[in-house]
Coordinates of C-alpha atoms in Angstrom, one line a residue:
X20 CA 128.9 89.1 131.3
X21 CA 126.9 87.3 133.9
X22 CA 123.2 87.4 133.6
X23 CA 121.1 86.9 136.8
X24 CA 117.9 85.2 136.0
X25 CA 115.2 83.7 138.0
X26 CA 115.7 79.9 138.9
X27 CA 113.6 77.5 137.0
X28 CA 110.9 76.1 139.3
X29 CA 111.6 72.7 138.0
X30 CA 115.2 72.8 139.1
X31 CA 116.7 72.4 135.7
X32 CA 119.2 74.7 134.3
X33 CA 117.8 75.2 130.6
X34 CA 114.3 76.0 129.5
X35 CA 113.0 72.8 127.6
X36 CA 110.5 73.4 124.6
X37 CA 109.4 69.8 124.1
X38 CA 106.4 68.7 126.0
X39 CA 103.3 66.4 125.3
X40 CA 99.6 66.5 126.5
X41 CA 100.6 64.3 129.9
X42 CA 102.8 66.8 131.1
X43 CA 100.1 69.9 130.3
X44 CA 99.4 71.8 133.4
X45 CA 97.6 74.8 131.9
X46 CA 95.4 73.7 129.0
X47 CA 92.8 70.8 128.6
X48 CA 91.9 69.7 124.9
X49 CA 89.1 67.8 123.9
X50 CA 88.0 66.4 120.6
X51 CA 84.5 65.5 119.5
X52 CA 84.4 64.8 115.6
X53 CA 85.2 68.0 113.8
X54 CA 85.3 70.1 116.6
X55 CA 88.2 70.7 119.2
X56 CA 87.7 72.8 122.4
X57 CA 90.6 74.0 124.2
X58 CA 90.2 75.0 127.8
X59 CA 92.6 77.6 129.3
X60 CA 93.0 76.5 133.0
X61 CA 96.1 78.0 134.1
X62 CA 97.9 76.2 137.3
X63 CA 98.4 79.0 139.8
X64 CA 101.5 77.3 141.1
X65 CA 102.7 76.2 137.7
X66 CA 105.2 78.9 136.8
X67 CA 108.1 78.2 134.7
X68 CA 110.2 80.4 137.2
X69 CA 110.3 80.5 140.9
X70 CA 108.9 83.6 142.5
X71 CA 105.3 84.4 141.4
X72 CA 101.8 82.6 141.0
X73 CA 99.9 82.6 137.6
X74 CA 96.5 83.9 138.8
X75 CA 93.5 84.8 136.9
X76 CA 94.9 82.8 133.8
X77 CA 97.7 84.7 133.4
X78 CA 100.6 83.2 131.5
X79 CA 104.4 83.0 131.1
X80 CA 106.5 81.1 128.7
X81 CA 105.7 77.6 130.3
X82 CA 102.0 78.2 129.6
X83 CA 102.9 79.3 125.9
X84 CA 105.2 76.3 125.2
X85 CA 102.2 74.0 126.0
X86 CA 100.0 76.2 123.7
X87 CA 102.3 75.9 120.9
X88 CA 102.3 71.9 121.3
X89 CA 98.5 71.7 121.2
X90 CA 98.6 73.8 118.0
X91 CA 101.1 71.4 116.3
X92 CA 99.3 68.4 117.6
X93 CA 95.9 69.5 116.3
X94 CA 97.7 69.8 112.8
X95 CA 99.4 66.4 112.7
X96 CA 97.6 64.1 115.3
X97 CA 93.8 65.5 114.5
X98 CA 93.4 66.1 110.6
X99 CA 89.7 65.7 110.9
X100 CA 89.2 68.6 113.1
X101 CA 87.8 71.8 111.3
X102 CA 87.4 74.0 114.0
X103 CA 88.9 74.9 117.3
X104 CA 86.9 76.6 120.1
X105 CA 89.1 78.5 122.7
X106 CA 87.6 79.2 126.0
X107 CA 88.2 79.5 129.6
X108 CA 87.8 77.0 132.5
X109 CA 87.7 79.5 135.1
X110 CA 84.7 81.4 136.2
X111 CA 84.0 84.9 134.8
X112 CA 87.7 85.3 133.9
X113 CA 89.2 84.7 130.2
X114 CA 92.9 85.7 130.7
X115 CA 94.5 88.5 132.6
X116 CA 97.4 88.4 129.8
X117 CA 101.3 88.2 130.6
X118 CA 102.0 87.6 134.3
X119 CA 103.3 91.1 135.5
X120 CA 105.4 89.8 138.4
X121 CA 106.9 87.6 136.2
X122 CA 107.6 90.3 133.6
X123 CA 108.7 92.7 136.4
X124 CA 111.5 90.3 137.7
X125 CA 112.7 88.9 134.3
X126 CA 116.1 89.8 132.5
X127 CA 115.6 92.0 129.3
X128 CA 116.8 89.0 127.2
X129 CA 113.8 86.8 128.6
X130 CA 111.3 89.3 128.2
X131 CA 112.2 89.6 124.8
X132 CA 112.5 86.0 124.1
X133 CA 109.1 85.3 125.9
X134 CA 107.3 87.8 123.6
X135 CA 108.9 86.8 120.5
X136 CA 108.0 83.2 121.1
X137 CA 104.4 84.2 122.0
X138 CA 104.2 86.5 118.8
X139 CA 105.3 83.1 116.7
X140 CA 102.5 81.0 118.7
X141 CA 99.7 83.7 118.1
X142 CA 100.9 83.6 114.4
X143 CA 100.5 79.9 114.2
X144 CA 96.7 80.4 115.1
X145 CA 96.3 82.4 111.8
X146 CA 98.7 80.2 109.8
X147 CA 96.5 77.0 110.7
X148 CA 93.2 78.9 109.7
X149 CA 94.6 80.4 106.5
X150 CA 96.6 77.3 105.2
X151 CA 95.2 74.4 107.0
X152 CA 91.5 75.5 107.2
X153 CA 91.6 75.4 110.9
X154 CA 90.0 78.4 112.3
X155 CA 89.8 79.5 115.8
X156 CA 86.5 80.6 117.6
X157 CA 87.3 82.5 120.8
X158 CA 84.6 82.7 123.7
X159 CA 85.5 85.3 126.4
X160 CA 83.6 84.7 129.4
X161 CA 84.9 87.4 131.8
X162 CA 87.9 89.7 131.5
X163 CA 90.2 89.4 128.6
X164 CA 93.0 92.0 129.4
X165 CA 96.3 92.7 127.6
X166 CA 97.8 89.5 126.6
X167 CA 94.4 87.7 127.2
X168 CA 92.8 89.9 124.6
X169 CA 95.9 89.6 122.2
X170 CA 95.4 85.8 122.5
X171 CA 91.7 86.3 121.4
X172 CA 92.8 88.5 118.7
X173 CA 94.4 85.7 116.9
X174 CA 91.2 84.0 116.5
X175 CA 88.8 84.1 113.6
X176 CA 85.9 85.0 115.4
X177 CA 85.3 86.6 119.1
X178 CA 82.1 86.0 120.9
X179 CA 82.0 88.0 124.1
X180 CA 79.3 87.0 126.9
X181 CA 77.0 90.1 127.4
X182 CA 76.5 89.7 131.2
X183 CA 77.7 93.4 132.2
X184 CA 80.9 92.3 133.4
X185 CA 82.7 90.3 130.6
X186 CA 85.3 92.9 128.9
X187 CA 88.1 93.3 126.4
X188 CA 91.0 95.6 127.4
X189 CA 94.3 96.6 126.4
X190 CA 95.6 98.7 129.4
X191 CA 99.5 98.2 129.3
X192 CA 100.0 101.8 128.7
X193 CA 98.0 103.3 131.7
X194 CA 98.8 100.3 134.0
X195 CA 102.4 99.2 133.1
X196 CA 103.9 101.8 131.0
X197 CA 104.6 99.0 128.3
X198 CA 102.9 98.3 125.0
X199 CA 100.3 95.3 124.1
X200 CA 103.4 93.8 122.5
X201 CA 102.4 90.4 121.2
X202 CA 100.5 91.8 118.3
X203 CA 97.8 93.6 120.1
X204 CA 98.3 97.1 118.4
X205 CA 98.8 95.8 115.1
X206 CA 96.0 93.4 114.9
X207 CA 93.6 96.0 116.6
X208 CA 94.4 98.3 113.4
X209 CA 95.4 95.8 110.6
X210 CA 93.2 92.7 111.3
X211 CA 90.2 93.9 113.2
X212 CA 90.6 97.2 111.3
X213 CA 89.4 99.5 114.4
X214 CA 89.4 103.1 113.6
X215 CA 92.7 105.0 114.8
X216 CA 91.1 107.4 117.2
X217 CA 88.8 104.6 118.8
X218 CA 91.8 102.4 119.2
X219 CA 93.7 105.4 120.9
X220 CA 90.6 105.6 123.5
X221 CA 90.7 101.9 123.9
X222 CA 94.2 101.4 124.5
X223 CA 94.5 104.3 127.1
X224 CA 91.4 103.0 129.1
X225 CA 92.2 100.8 132.0
X226 CA 88.9 99.3 132.6
X227 CA 88.4 98.2 128.6
X228 CA 85.1 97.8 126.7
X229 CA 82.0 95.7 127.2
X230 CA 78.6 94.8 125.5
X231 CA 77.3 96.8 122.7
X232 CA 80.4 99.2 122.0
X233 CA 82.6 96.4 121.8
X234 CA 80.8 95.2 118.7
X235 CA 80.2 98.7 117.2
X236 CA 84.1 99.3 117.7
X237 CA 84.9 96.2 115.9
X238 CA 86.6 94.8 119.1
X239 CA 84.7 91.5 119.1
X240 CA 82.3 89.8 116.5
X241 CA 79.3 89.4 118.4
X242 CA 77.8 89.7 122.1
X243 CA 75.5 86.8 123.2
X244 CA 73.7 86.5 126.6
X245 CA 74.7 83.9 129.3
X246 CA 71.6 82.0 128.9
X247 CA 72.2 81.6 125.1
X248 CA 76.1 81.2 125.2
X249 CA 76.3 77.5 124.7
X250 CA 73.5 77.3 121.8
X251 CA 75.5 80.1 120.0
X252 CA 79.0 78.7 120.5
X253 CA 77.7 75.3 119.2
X254 CA 76.4 77.1 116.0
X255 CA 79.3 79.2 115.3
X256 CA 81.6 76.0 115.4
X257 CA 79.0 73.9 113.2
X258 CA 79.1 77.1 110.6
X259 CA 82.9 77.2 110.7
X260 CA 83.4 73.6 110.4
X261 CA 81.0 73.4 107.6
X262 CA 83.0 76.2 105.8
X263 CA 86.5 74.7 106.4
X264 CA 88.5 73.2 103.5
X265 CA 90.4 71.1 105.6
X266 CA 90.2 67.2 104.4
X267 CA 89.7 64.7 107.0
X268 CA 91.1 61.7 104.7
X269 CA 93.2 59.1 107.0
X270 CA 94.2 59.3 110.5
X271 CA 96.8 61.6 112.2
X272 CA 100.3 60.8 113.2
X273 CA 101.7 60.9 116.6
X274 CA 104.3 63.4 117.2
X275 CA 106.5 61.5 119.4
X276 CA 108.9 62.8 121.6
X277 CA 112.3 63.9 120.0
X278 CA 115.5 61.7 120.7
X279 CA 118.1 64.0 122.2
X280 CA 121.4 63.3 123.6
X281 CA 123.2 66.1 125.4
X282 CA 126.4 66.9 126.7
X283 CA 127.9 69.9 128.2
X284 CA 129.0 71.2 124.3
X285 CA 127.2 68.9 122.2
X286 CA 123.5 68.2 121.5
X287 CA 122.7 65.3 119.3
X288 CA 119.5 64.6 117.3
X289 CA 119.0 61.8 114.7
X290 CA 119.3 64.3 111.8
X291 CA 120.9 67.3 113.4
X292 CA 123.8 67.8 115.5
X293 CA 124.9 71.0 117.6
X294 CA 128.3 71.8 118.7
X295 CA 128.8 74.7 121.1
X296 CA 131.8 76.7 121.3
X297 CA 131.3 79.0 124.1
X298 CA 134.6 80.7 124.1
X299 CA 134.4 81.2 120.6
X300 CA 130.9 82.3 120.8
X301 CA 129.7 80.1 118.0
X302 CA 127.0 77.3 117.4
X303 CA 127.4 74.7 114.7
X304 CA 124.5 73.1 113.3
X305 CA 124.9 70.1 110.9
X306 CA 121.7 69.2 109.1
X307 CA 122.0 65.5 107.8
X308 CA 120.3 64.2 104.8
X309 CA 118.4 60.8 104.8
X310 CA 120.2 57.8 103.3
X311 CA 117.1 56.2 102.5
X312 CA 114.8 57.1 99.2
X313 CA 111.4 58.5 99.9
X314 CA 108.7 56.0 100.8
X315 CA 106.3 55.0 97.7
X316 CA 103.0 56.4 98.9
X317 CA 101.4 59.1 101.4
X318 CA 100.1 55.8 103.2
X319 CA 103.7 54.7 103.9
X320 CA 104.4 58.3 105.3
X321 CA 101.3 58.2 107.3
X322 CA 102.8 54.7 108.8
X323 CA 106.2 56.1 109.3
X324 CA 104.7 59.0 111.2
X325 CA 106.9 61.3 113.1
X326 CA 110.1 59.6 112.0
X327 CA 109.4 60.5 108.3
X328 CA 112.9 62.3 107.4
X329 CA 111.3 65.9 106.5
X330 CA 109.2 65.9 109.4
X331 CA 111.8 64.8 112.2
X332 CA 114.4 67.3 110.6
X333 CA 111.9 70.1 110.9
X334 CA 111.1 69.4 114.4
X335 CA 114.6 68.7 115.5
X336 CA 115.8 72.0 113.8
X337 CA 113.1 73.9 115.5
X338 CA 113.9 72.5 118.9
X339 CA 117.6 73.3 118.4
X340 CA 116.7 77.2 117.3
X341 CA 114.7 77.4 120.2
X342 CA 117.3 76.1 122.8
X343 CA 120.1 78.4 121.3
X344 CA 117.7 81.4 121.6
X345 CA 116.6 80.8 125.0
X346 CA 119.6 79.3 126.8
X347 CA 122.8 80.2 125.0
X348 CA 122.7 84.1 125.1
X349 CA 126.4 84.5 124.4
X350 CA 126.5 82.8 121.2
X351 CA 127.1 85.3 118.6
X352 CA 126.8 83.4 115.3
X353 CA 125.3 80.0 114.1
X354 CA 127.3 78.3 111.6
X355 CA 124.9 76.0 109.5
X356 CA 126.5 73.0 107.8
X357 CA 125.0 69.9 106.0
X358 CA 126.1 66.5 105.3
X359 CA 124.7 63.6 102.8
X360 CA 123.5 63.4 99.2
X361 CA 121.8 66.2 97.7
X362 CA 120.0 64.0 95.2
X363 CA 118.2 62.4 98.5
X364 CA 117.1 65.8 99.6
X365 CA 115.7 66.7 96.2
X366 CA 113.9 63.2 95.9
X367 CA 112.0 64.0 99.1
X368 CA 111.1 67.5 98.0
X369 CA 110.0 66.0 94.8
X370 CA 107.9 63.6 96.7
X371 CA 106.2 66.1 98.8
X372 CA 105.5 68.3 95.6
X373 CA 104.0 65.6 94.0
X374 CA 101.5 64.5 97.0
X375 CA 101.1 68.5 97.9
X376 CA 97.1 68.1 98.1
X377 CA 97.8 65.4 100.9
X378 CA 97.0 66.6 104.3
X379 CA 100.0 65.3 105.8
X380 CA 102.5 66.5 103.0
X381 CA 100.9 69.9 103.4
X382 CA 101.4 70.1 107.0
X383 CA 105.1 69.2 106.8
X384 CA 105.5 72.1 104.2
X385 CA 103.9 74.4 106.5
X386 CA 105.8 73.3 109.5
X387 CA 109.0 73.8 107.4
X388 CA 107.7 77.5 106.6
X389 CA 107.2 78.1 110.2
X390 CA 110.7 77.0 111.2
X391 CA 112.6 78.9 108.7
X392 CA 110.6 82.0 109.5
X393 CA 111.7 81.1 113.2
X394 CA 115.3 81.1 112.0
X395 CA 114.7 84.5 110.1
X396 CA 113.5 86.1 113.4
X397 CA 116.6 84.7 115.6
X398 CA 119.2 87.3 116.7
X399 CA 122.1 85.4 115.9
X400 CA 124.4 85.9 112.7
X401 CA 123.3 83.1 110.6
X402 CA 126.0 81.8 108.1
X403 CA 125.8 79.0 106.0
X404 CA 129.1 77.0 104.9
X405 CA 128.6 74.8 101.7
X406 CA 131.4 72.6 101.9
X407 CA 132.4 69.1 100.2
X408 CA 129.9 66.6 101.1
X409 CA 126.9 69.2 101.6
X410 CA 123.5 68.6 100.8
X411 CA 122.0 72.1 100.6
X412 CA 119.5 71.3 98.0
X413 CA 115.6 72.1 97.7
X414 CA 114.3 73.0 101.4
X415 CA 117.9 73.0 102.9
X416 CA 119.0 75.5 100.4
X417 CA 116.4 77.9 102.2
X418 CA 118.9 78.0 104.9
X419 CA 121.6 79.4 102.4
X420 CA 119.1 82.1 101.5
X421 CA 118.1 82.8 104.8
X422 CA 122.0 83.5 106.0
X423 CA 123.4 86.6 106.5
X424 CA 126.3 85.3 105.0
X425 CA 127.0 82.3 103.0
X426 CA 130.4 80.8 101.9
X427 CA 131.0 78.1 99.4
X428 CA 133.9 75.8 98.9
X429 CA 135.6 76.0 95.3
X430 CA 136.6 72.3 94.2
X431 CA 137.9 69.7 96.4
X432 CA 139.9 69.6 99.5
X433 CA 143.3 67.8 99.3
X434 CA 142.9 64.4 101.0
X435 CA 139.1 64.7 100.8
X436 CA 137.2 62.2 99.1
X437 CA 134.0 63.7 99.5
X438 CA 131.9 65.0 96.3
X439 CA 132.6 68.9 95.5
X440 CA 130.3 71.4 97.1
X441 CA 127.1 71.7 95.1
X442 CA 123.7 73.5 95.7
X443 CA 120.4 72.7 94.1
X444 CA 117.1 74.3 93.9
X445 CA 113.5 72.6 93.7
X446 CA 110.2 74.0 93.1
X447 CA 109.6 74.3 96.9
X448 CA 112.1 77.5 96.9
X449 CA 109.9 79.2 94.5
X450 CA 106.7 79.3 96.3
X451 CA 106.4 76.9 99.5
X452 CA 108.5 79.0 102.1
X453 CA 107.4 82.7 102.0
X454 CA 108.8 84.9 104.9
X455 CA 106.9 87.3 106.8
X456 CA 107.0 90.0 104.2
X457 CA 105.0 87.6 102.1
X458 CA 107.6 86.9 99.6
X459 CA 109.9 84.0 99.1
X460 CA 113.5 84.2 100.1
X461 CA 114.6 84.2 96.4
X462 CA 112.2 86.8 95.8
X463 CA 113.3 88.9 98.6
X464 CA 117.2 88.3 97.7
X465 CA 116.3 89.5 94.1
X466 CA 114.1 92.6 94.6
X467 CA 116.4 94.8 92.4
X468 CA 115.9 92.4 89.4
X469 CA 113.0 89.8 89.5
X470 CA 114.6 88.1 86.1
X471 CA 117.3 86.9 88.4
X472 CA 114.4 84.7 90.1
X473 CA 113.8 83.4 86.7
X474 CA 117.7 82.9 85.8
X475 CA 117.6 80.7 89.0
X476 CA 114.4 78.9 88.2
X477 CA 116.3 78.0 85.0
X478 CA 118.6 75.8 86.9
X479 CA 116.0 74.1 88.8
X480 CA 117.2 70.4 90.0
X481 CA 120.6 71.1 88.8
X482 CA 123.8 70.5 90.9
X483 CA 125.3 73.8 91.0
X484 CA 129.1 74.5 91.5
X485 CA 130.5 77.3 93.5
X486 CA 131.4 79.8 90.8
X487 CA 128.0 79.5 89.1
X488 CA 126.2 79.8 92.5
X489 CA 128.1 83.1 93.1
X490 CA 127.4 84.0 89.5
X491 CA 123.7 83.4 90.0
X492 CA 123.8 85.3 93.3
X493 CA 122.8 82.5 95.3
X494 CA 125.9 82.5 97.6
X495 CA 128.0 85.6 99.2
X496 CA 131.5 84.2 98.4
X497 CA 133.1 81.2 96.6
X498 CA 136.3 80.5 98.2
X499 CA 139.2 77.9 97.3
X500 CA 141.1 75.8 99.7
X501 CA 143.9 78.5 100.1
X502 CA 141.3 81.5 101.3
X503 CA 138.8 79.1 102.9
X504 CA 140.0 78.9 106.6
X505 CA 141.6 82.3 106.8
X506 CA 138.6 84.2 105.3
X507 CA 135.9 82.6 107.6
X508 CA 138.2 82.9 110.6
X509 CA 138.7 86.7 109.8
X510 CA 134.8 87.1 109.3
X511 CA 133.8 85.3 112.5
X512 CA 136.5 87.4 114.5
X513 CA 135.2 90.6 113.1
X514 CA 131.6 89.7 113.9
X515 CA 132.5 88.9 117.5
X516 CA 134.2 92.1 118.0
X517 CA 130.8 93.9 116.9
X518 CA 128.1 95.1 119.4
X519 CA 125.8 92.3 119.8
X520 CA 122.9 95.1 120.2
X521 CA 124.0 96.8 116.6
X522 CA 124.3 93.3 114.9
X523 CA 120.5 92.4 116.1
X524 CA 119.3 95.6 114.7
X525 CA 121.3 95.6 111.4
X526 CA 120.5 91.9 110.8
X527 CA 116.8 92.5 111.6
X528 CA 116.7 95.5 109.0
X529 CA 118.6 93.9 106.3
X530 CA 116.9 90.6 106.2
X531 CA 113.5 91.8 105.5
X532 CA 113.5 93.8 102.4
X533 CA 110.3 94.5 100.3
X534 CA 106.5 95.1 101.4
X535 CA 105.0 95.0 104.9
X536 CA 102.5 92.8 106.2
X537 CA 100.8 92.4 109.4
X538 CA 103.0 89.8 110.6
X539 CA 106.3 91.7 109.6
X540 CA 104.8 95.1 111.2
X541 CA 104.2 92.9 114.6
X542 CA 108.0 91.9 114.7
X543 CA 109.7 95.0 112.9
X544 CA 107.6 97.8 114.5
X545 CA 105.5 96.6 117.6
X546 CA 108.2 94.3 118.9
X547 CA 111.1 96.7 118.3
X548 CA 109.3 99.7 120.3
X549 CA 108.3 97.1 123.1
X550 CA 111.7 96.1 123.6
X551 CA 113.2 99.7 123.5
X552 CA 110.3 100.5 126.2
X553 CA 111.4 97.4 128.3
X554 CA 114.6 99.0 129.1
X555 CA 113.4 102.5 129.9
X556 CA 113.2 103.6 133.3
X557 CA 109.5 104.7 133.1
X558 CA 108.6 101.1 132.8
X559 CA 111.4 99.0 134.5
X560 CA 113.2 101.5 136.7
X561 CA 112.9 101.4 140.4
X562 CA 110.1 103.9 140.4
X563 CA 108.7 102.6 137.1
X564 CA 105.1 101.5 136.3
X565 CA 105.8 97.7 135.9
X566 CA 108.0 97.6 138.9
X567 CA 105.6 99.5 141.1
X568 CA 102.4 97.5 140.1
X569 CA 100.7 96.1 142.6
X570 CA 102.4 97.8 145.5
X571 CA 100.2 100.6 146.2
X572 CA 103.2 103.2 145.0
X573 CA 102.3 105.5 142.0
X574 CA 105.1 105.3 139.4
X575 CA 107.3 108.5 138.8
X576 CA 107.8 109.1 135.0
X577 CA 110.4 111.2 133.4
X578 CA 108.2 113.5 131.4
X579 CA 110.6 113.9 128.4
X580 CA 109.2 112.8 125.3
X581 CA 112.1 110.9 123.3

């Protein structure tokens, strides 16, 4: 089915997620010792698509792509930074949130993907604070409305200028008939711990809250007169820097641009290859192990920089996932394959485990955690195919555990001299990569009997064949040469015959067993409701609030509660 989407402003036919500071149009980063300052200065004419202006520091996906890049570079290129100060470069305006013209004219698919990426980027602020010792102070110098306040909510500390006009607001319900869908409602109650009735008042008030009430209601941490603002910001930055556990040993590494070669149906990175079968609605991703041994020391890793295999592979996989999500809407399933020696993968995992206290080893592990979470949140059927010559070991075994279905080949193929299919677990599978529910994928998989996790741990470092992997519950099916092709073909044909909408809902519900966290609520509850509302006529119909905003015409609502 054809999808009508605005034209990209740069004339390209695909959204690109790779950028660097030389190409930023919306953010200005400066670093002085342990303190980094990030100024939001959105270029009004720098929208990702044609047809709207990004006024009042409003944002679209292009603004957030740059923001995600800033956060990534702070973690890898500036290990000495211990606090980030987030501010606006515009006078008396912090951020007006997501651009309404952009939302009103976007396809449903783009709205969903935009909000998902924005949520992942907001989560990255909190991940950097909790696990990298890089907290954020947000300084609100004017109006912070909707997504602008949601951006502030991702920070550890919010300072609001007390000048009679600066305010915070979540006006989406009264103005647009949608929700503060990029974490706003959830962070309000679960993070800021705003009382439920006050949150109700706040979220149905167009003009927002300012001054003492903003502090009393826990919407901000402190209010400061304009005359004292710079002094207080400097003091808070110093306090947070002093309290940061982030170690500043060594220098950072440059996140050099990824090398990528694209043809109509193939994308080739150094360690990832993507084959697109648009007729069959399949994307095949092959992850390649390094053919080299790990370096001897972390100093050698720093010298290798972004070319270090685990880091480069994580960045390439992340880029490939985002590309499929945002540019290949008709793809029904992502088939994961791997190639290389499991022993090499395990050796790199052991190296990172042995140096886990080093800042760079820690950041590489944390990047893998975020990439795997992005895979969890991707609305495509995830399939792992463990074939002869595969290297699903350690970190790469997480792909199997993240898959909706996993198939493992029994024995050898006739005429194939590659090693029989084996998988292997490493220490990282038991702690390093929690999901959004706070559990590891093994813990989530074996909720019924935690002893099964220990059974798997007993095989730590061993190469496990198909029958044993199935016995341990690590894969879905073990298939021999006779059944392999037919079983997988029938499965994929069946998958393609189902409604994509129902599959998205099915997979999103089955992937996240176990407890809820603030992060899981944002995706599973807030986002789900927002995506439903994004298709309702009260918001997006011809007489809906999102369509009529700014026209002078009042929206016409269907009064029926559903």
